[in-house]
Amino acid sequence: MSEPITGTEGLEWRLRICRPAFQDFQHLLPRYSVRSELNRQLHKLRWWDPDQLVVIDLPWQRLQPTGLVELFAQLDDGVVDTVRVLFFEYSPNPQVPTLWILGAMRADETLGSLQHTIYSGRSTIIRARAD
Amino acid sequence: MSISNLNEIPSDAFRAVLSISPEQRDFIRRYMECSDEVQAVVRSMFAVIEHEQTTDDDRHRAFATIADALYLNPQEGHGAYGLDFRKSQVETATQHPDPAWRPIIAARHEQMATQEATFADRVKAILQQKNITQEELAERIACTQSAISKMLSRKSRPQRKTILKMATALNVSPTDLWPDLEVAASLDSTAEFFNDRELTAAQAEALDAAISRPPAQVKTRELPSRAGR
């Protein structure tokens, strides 16, 4: 994909979240006010462009070897300062670009092989079941 | 597998199957219904759970992934795997299962909308007053004019660090742009407190000394009111 996920405002697009990612959000950010801040930040993903390293003001980078993407959002929370959100693009219908949110963790947590196993496992489930 | 001789029946395995609980049987049934790829994911999640370096947070994530793999029913009202993120936000605000939460959620959304409107109005006013264009502001804070435009048209909520950069670029106080920022600063100090729990060598020595000190000898005497009891 070489264009923003919504190159034009009217283009149909989807931003979906898997259930374990929702559970990550609730576990990581028990306060609703902070979760709502993160949710608001994640709406910026509609302007995600693989050729730009920042979406509005959120930096992101692609992770190897899984090809998943990590995006960083700063929150006004007393406990978790910055959150790392994992997502990837998978569009079962090529006419409707779709991003999938896979989960979230603290930005200062290690993202090693165990975490890669978890998030790539979630992406495998999405590929097997999403339509 | 075909068994022609009764002696070939794997009786130990059969007894093991008979001894499992209904919940375990349900788990195995669901697992067997999964595709080969999803079964492999479930096995890899158990490997994560049992790994010696796994943290509690990783265990939580791995269990959530297993639950997702084994419970195949789509979320009610969404009709497909996963949830529509935008739709789920609206539903959270208007159809929360606990009615007591609905006004709290609505108030939070109202608060965020007000913050974004105030920010947009104030930045626009300062840009006009100082005769600065959106392109110039974008250049000063190293972002695109398109991003500035989206923030000023309230399509996109700025992060705190973006507000701080803008305040520096416009030579104003951050709270001139986002009045609630002081509250955020006090929350930051709480975060620092949580992150700064490691003792210095001097603090550790002092704590050790305090712990190894013999308890203070306190002389006591009977209270007059309890005398003779």
PDB file of C-alpha atoms in Angstrom, chain B residues 18 44 69 77-78 115-116 166 176 229:
ATOM      1  CA  LEU B  18     -12.361 -40.522  31.108  1.00  0.00           C
ATOM      2  CA  SER B  44       2.658 -21.242  21.245  1.00  0.00           C
ATOM      3  CA  ALA B  69      -8.766 -18.541  19.751  1.00  0.00           C
ATOM      4  CA  GLY B  77     -24.037  -6.894  16.773  1.00  0.00           C
ATOM      5  CA  HIS B  78     -20.792  -6.819  14.819  1.00  0.00           C
ATOM      6  CA  GLN B 115     -10.599  20.772  25.342  1.00  0.00           C
ATOM      7  CA  GLU B 116     -10.088  20.289  21.599  1.00  0.00           C
ATOM      8  CA  MET B 166       3.522  24.433  19.807  1.00  0.00           C
ATOM      9  CA  ASP B 176      -2.514  29.276  27.259  1.00  0.00           C
ATOM     10  CA  ARG B 229      -6.891  -5.277  87.654  1.00  0.00           C
TER      11      ARG B 229
END
